Coordinates of C-alpha atoms in Angstrom, one line a residue:
M1 CA 70.4 -76.7 201.2
P2 CA 72.3 -79.5 199.4
T3 CA 71.0 -82.8 200.7
R4 CA 71.0 -86.5 199.6
D5 CA 68.9 -89.4 200.6
E6 CA 70.4 -92.2 198.5
A7 CA 73.7 -94.0 198.3
W8 CA 76.6 -92.0 196.8
P9 CA 78.3 -93.2 193.6
Q10 CA 81.3 -95.5 194.2
G11 CA 84.5 -93.7 194.9
T12 CA 82.8 -90.6 196.2
P13 CA 83.7 -89.3 199.7
C14 CA 80.4 -90.2 201.3
W15 CA 80.9 -90.0 205.1
I16 CA 83.2 -88.6 207.8
D17 CA 83.7 -89.6 211.4
C18 CA 86.2 -89.1 214.1
Q19 CA 87.6 -91.5 216.6
V20 CA 88.4 -90.1 220.0
D21 CA 89.1 -91.1 223.6
D22 CA 86.2 -89.2 225.1
T23 CA 83.1 -89.1 223.0
S24 CA 81.2 -86.9 225.5
A25 CA 83.9 -84.2 225.4
A26 CA 83.8 -84.4 221.6
R27 CA 80.0 -84.0 221.6
D28 CA 80.4 -80.9 223.7
F29 CA 83.1 -79.4 221.4
Y30 CA 81.5 -80.1 218.0
S31 CA 77.9 -79.3 219.0
A32 CA 79.1 -75.9 220.3
L33 CA 81.3 -75.3 217.3
F34 CA 79.0 -76.3 214.4
G35 CA 75.5 -76.5 216.1
W36 CA 75.3 -80.2 215.5
D37 CA 72.5 -82.2 217.2
I38 CA 74.6 -85.1 218.3
Q39 CA 72.5 -88.1 219.1
D40 CA 73.3 -91.4 220.9
G41 CA 73.3 -94.5 218.7
P42 CA 71.4 -97.7 219.6
A43 CA 72.7 -99.8 222.6
D44 CA 74.5 -102.2 220.2
A45 CA 76.3 -99.4 218.3
G46 CA 79.3 -99.4 220.6
G47 CA 79.0 -95.9 221.8
Y48 CA 78.9 -94.4 218.3
L49 CA 77.2 -90.9 218.1
M50 CA 75.4 -89.5 215.1
A51 CA 75.8 -85.7 214.4
M52 CA 72.7 -84.3 212.8
L53 CA 72.4 -81.0 210.9
D54 CA 69.0 -79.7 209.9
G55 CA 67.6 -83.2 210.5
K56 CA 70.2 -84.9 208.2
P57 CA 73.2 -87.0 209.2
A58 CA 76.4 -84.9 208.9
A59 CA 79.1 -86.8 210.7
G60 CA 79.9 -89.5 213.3
I61 CA 81.8 -89.6 216.5
G62 CA 83.0 -92.9 217.9
P63 CA 85.3 -94.3 220.5
K64 CA 88.7 -95.6 219.5
P65 CA 88.9 -99.4 219.0
D66 CA 90.2 -101.1 222.1
A67 CA 92.5 -103.4 220.2
M68 CA 93.9 -100.7 217.8
P69 CA 95.9 -97.9 219.5
M70 CA 95.7 -94.8 217.4
P71 CA 95.7 -91.0 217.7
S72 CA 92.4 -89.2 217.6
A73 CA 91.6 -88.6 213.9
W74 CA 88.9 -87.8 211.4
T75 CA 88.3 -90.5 208.8
T76 CA 87.1 -90.0 205.2
Y77 CA 84.9 -92.8 203.9
F78 CA 84.5 -93.7 200.2
A79 CA 81.3 -95.2 198.8
A80 CA 81.4 -98.7 197.5
E81 CA 78.8 -100.8 195.7
R82 CA 80.5 -103.9 197.3
A83 CA 83.0 -103.3 200.1
D84 CA 84.5 -106.8 199.7
E85 CA 85.4 -106.2 196.1
I86 CA 87.1 -102.9 197.0
A87 CA 89.0 -104.6 199.8
E88 CA 90.4 -107.0 197.3
K89 CA 91.5 -104.2 195.0
V90 CA 93.1 -102.3 197.9
A91 CA 95.2 -105.4 198.8
K92 CA 96.2 -106.1 195.2
A93 CA 97.2 -102.5 194.6
G94 CA 99.6 -102.5 197.5
G95 CA 97.4 -101.0 200.2
Q96 CA 96.4 -102.4 203.6
V97 CA 93.1 -103.7 204.8
F98 CA 93.3 -103.6 208.6
M99 CA 90.4 -106.0 209.0
P100 CA 88.1 -107.8 206.6
P101 CA 84.9 -106.0 205.6
F102 CA 82.2 -106.4 208.3
D103 CA 78.5 -105.6 208.7
V104 CA 77.6 -102.7 210.9
L105 CA 74.2 -103.7 212.3
D106 CA 71.7 -103.2 209.4
V107 CA 73.1 -99.9 208.3
G108 CA 76.0 -100.8 206.1
R109 CA 79.2 -102.9 205.5
M110 CA 82.6 -101.3 205.8
F111 CA 86.4 -101.7 206.3
I112 CA 89.3 -99.4 207.2
G113 CA 92.3 -99.4 204.9
A114 CA 95.4 -97.5 203.9
D115 CA 97.0 -96.6 200.7
P116 CA 100.7 -97.5 200.0
T117 CA 101.8 -94.0 201.1
G118 CA 100.1 -94.3 204.5
G119 CA 96.8 -92.5 204.0
V120 CA 94.1 -94.1 206.1
F121 CA 90.6 -94.2 204.8
G122 CA 87.3 -96.0 205.2
V123 CA 85.1 -97.7 202.7
W124 CA 81.3 -97.7 203.1
E125 CA 78.7 -100.0 201.4
A126 CA 75.4 -98.3 202.1
K127 CA 72.4 -100.1 203.5
A128 CA 70.1 -98.3 205.9
H129 CA 72.7 -95.6 206.3
T130 CA 73.5 -94.1 202.9
G131 CA 76.2 -91.7 204.1
A132 CA 76.1 -87.9 204.6
G133 CA 72.7 -86.5 204.1
I134 CA 73.8 -82.9 204.0
Y135 CA 76.9 -81.3 202.5
N136 CA 78.4 -78.0 201.2
Q137 CA 76.8 -75.8 203.8
H138 CA 77.7 -74.4 207.2
G139 CA 78.5 -77.3 209.5
A140 CA 78.7 -79.9 206.8
Y141 CA 81.6 -81.5 205.0
C142 CA 82.5 -80.0 201.6
W143 CA 85.8 -81.4 200.6
N144 CA 88.3 -84.2 201.3
E145 CA 91.9 -84.2 200.3
L146 CA 94.9 -86.5 200.6
H147 CA 98.2 -84.9 201.8
T148 CA 100.7 -87.5 200.7
S149 CA 104.4 -88.0 200.6
G150 CA 104.0 -90.3 197.6
Y151 CA 102.0 -88.2 195.1
D152 CA 102.4 -90.3 191.9
Q153 CA 102.1 -93.6 193.8
A154 CA 98.9 -92.4 195.4
H155 CA 97.5 -91.4 192.0
D156 CA 98.2 -94.9 190.7
F157 CA 96.7 -96.6 193.7
Y158 CA 93.4 -94.8 193.8
T159 CA 93.0 -95.1 190.0
T160 CA 93.4 -98.8 190.4
V161 CA 90.9 -99.0 193.3
F162 CA 88.3 -96.5 192.3
G163 CA 89.0 -95.5 188.7
W164 CA 89.7 -91.9 189.6
H165 CA 91.3 -89.6 187.0
Y166 CA 93.0 -86.3 187.9
T167 CA 93.3 -82.7 186.9
E168 CA 96.4 -80.9 187.9
I169 CA 95.7 -77.4 189.2
G170 CA 99.0 -76.6 191.0
D171 CA 102.1 -75.0 189.4
G172 CA 104.0 -78.3 189.7
E173 CA 106.8 -76.6 191.6
S174 CA 105.8 -74.7 194.8
F175 CA 102.4 -76.3 194.8
T176 CA 101.6 -79.7 193.4
Y177 CA 97.9 -80.4 193.7
S178 CA 95.2 -82.3 191.7
T179 CA 91.5 -82.8 191.9
F180 CA 90.1 -86.3 191.3
A181 CA 86.9 -87.2 189.5
L182 CA 84.9 -90.4 189.1
P183 CA 85.1 -92.5 186.0
G184 CA 83.2 -90.8 183.1
Q185 CA 82.8 -87.5 185.1
N186 CA 84.7 -84.2 185.0
D187 CA 83.7 -82.5 188.2
G188 CA 86.2 -83.0 191.0
V189 CA 84.9 -84.7 194.1
G190 CA 88.1 -84.3 196.2
G191 CA 91.8 -83.4 196.0
M192 CA 95.3 -84.7 196.4
M193 CA 98.4 -82.6 197.5
D194 CA 102.1 -83.5 197.2
A195 CA 103.2 -83.0 200.8
A196 CA 106.6 -84.7 200.6
A197 CA 108.5 -81.5 201.3
L198 CA 106.6 -80.9 204.5
G199 CA 107.9 -84.1 206.1
T200 CA 104.5 -84.9 207.7
P201 CA 102.8 -88.3 207.7
T202 CA 100.3 -88.9 204.9
Y203 CA 96.7 -88.3 205.9
W204 CA 93.2 -87.5 204.6
L205 CA 92.1 -84.1 205.6
T206 CA 88.4 -83.3 206.0
W207 CA 87.1 -79.8 205.3
I208 CA 83.9 -78.5 206.9
Q209 CA 82.2 -75.5 205.4
V210 CA 81.5 -72.5 207.6
D211 CA 79.9 -69.1 207.1
D212 CA 82.7 -67.3 208.9
A213 CA 86.2 -68.8 209.0
D214 CA 87.7 -66.3 211.3
G215 CA 84.9 -66.5 213.7
T216 CA 84.9 -70.3 213.6
L217 CA 88.7 -70.4 214.3
A218 CA 88.3 -68.0 217.2
K219 CA 85.4 -70.0 218.7
A220 CA 87.3 -73.2 218.3
T221 CA 90.2 -71.7 220.2
D222 CA 87.9 -70.6 223.0
L223 CA 86.6 -74.2 223.1
G224 CA 90.2 -75.6 223.6
A225 CA 91.3 -76.3 220.0
S226 CA 94.6 -75.0 218.4
V227 CA 94.9 -73.3 215.1
I228 CA 97.5 -75.0 212.9
M229 CA 97.1 -72.8 209.9
G230 CA 95.2 -69.7 209.0
P231 CA 93.0 -67.9 208.6
D232 CA 94.2 -67.5 205.0
D233 CA 92.7 -66.3 201.8
S234 CA 92.6 -68.5 198.7
P235 CA 90.8 -68.8 195.4
F236 CA 88.6 -71.5 197.1
G237 CA 87.7 -69.5 200.1
R238 CA 89.0 -68.2 203.4
M239 CA 90.3 -71.2 205.4
G240 CA 92.1 -72.5 208.4
I241 CA 93.2 -75.9 209.8
L242 CA 92.4 -76.8 213.4
Q243 CA 93.5 -79.4 215.9
A244 CA 90.6 -80.3 218.3
P245 CA 91.2 -80.6 222.0
Q246 CA 91.7 -84.4 221.7
G247 CA 94.1 -84.1 218.8
E248 CA 92.1 -84.7 215.6
V249 CA 92.8 -82.4 212.7
F250 CA 90.3 -80.9 210.3
G251 CA 89.9 -77.9 208.1
V252 CA 87.2 -75.2 207.9
I253 CA 86.5 -73.0 204.9
D254 CA 84.2 -70.2 203.9
P255 CA 83.9 -70.5 200.1
A256 CA 81.9 -67.3 199.9
K257 CA 85.2 -65.4 200.7
A258 CA 87.2 -66.6 197.8
V259 CA 90.1 -64.4 196.7
G260 CA 91.9 -64.7 193.4
E261 CA 91.3 -66.9 190.3
V262 CA 90.9 -70.6 190.7
P263 CA 93.8 -72.4 189.0
T264 CA 92.8 -74.3 185.8
G265 CA 95.9 -76.3 185.1
G266 CA 99.5 -77.0 186.2
A267 CA 102.8 -77.2 184.6

């Protein structure tokens, strides 16, 4: 069972949460789908809920900000040693910082921003809450990827902000995709896909690992979700993309059901 009790290295996807209109309905949906033990936060946490899996923090569920109309969505957070310094880099690299970094009780410091292509993300400076305590197992996040209409521009932006470097694994024609790694490391910690041809808004997609993709998609449908894609086989596992009842989109994947060879390089 992969777990972690300390802060994640800077630039690593370290936390996921969703913002919805009805946190109680989201609690019912995700606890039934993934078996999460979703706990209330303290009174001064603004209604934020903490989803626990095997006693470890797996994800968060929060109400939408009153002053910021937005669709329901999952947000990927990246670890930072100092959130304020990353916010400065985001602005200088052409991104947006929606509000200055702020303290969240005694658990961390954060901000929400966007890259120049429109991908919204969070940045988390760990204090009492170090981020996800469980990953790469059923019901926990396992991968985060940017679907962007500005592939090269997004590469440049995140390299400037986090120092990522990339490995192309698509064919460069029908499928343009790269994994990104932290400075001085080779193992990919997330991905980036050229989605310009799809004509969809740029967004970060969270993937949650499951033991049975087909069963999870069917169960999610019974719970009121819609299947956007799948189930499909891939070299990374059997997968599908869901839209939850309140509109937030996320992926599920069973890596034990991989089919075919994992690409090792693109054109």
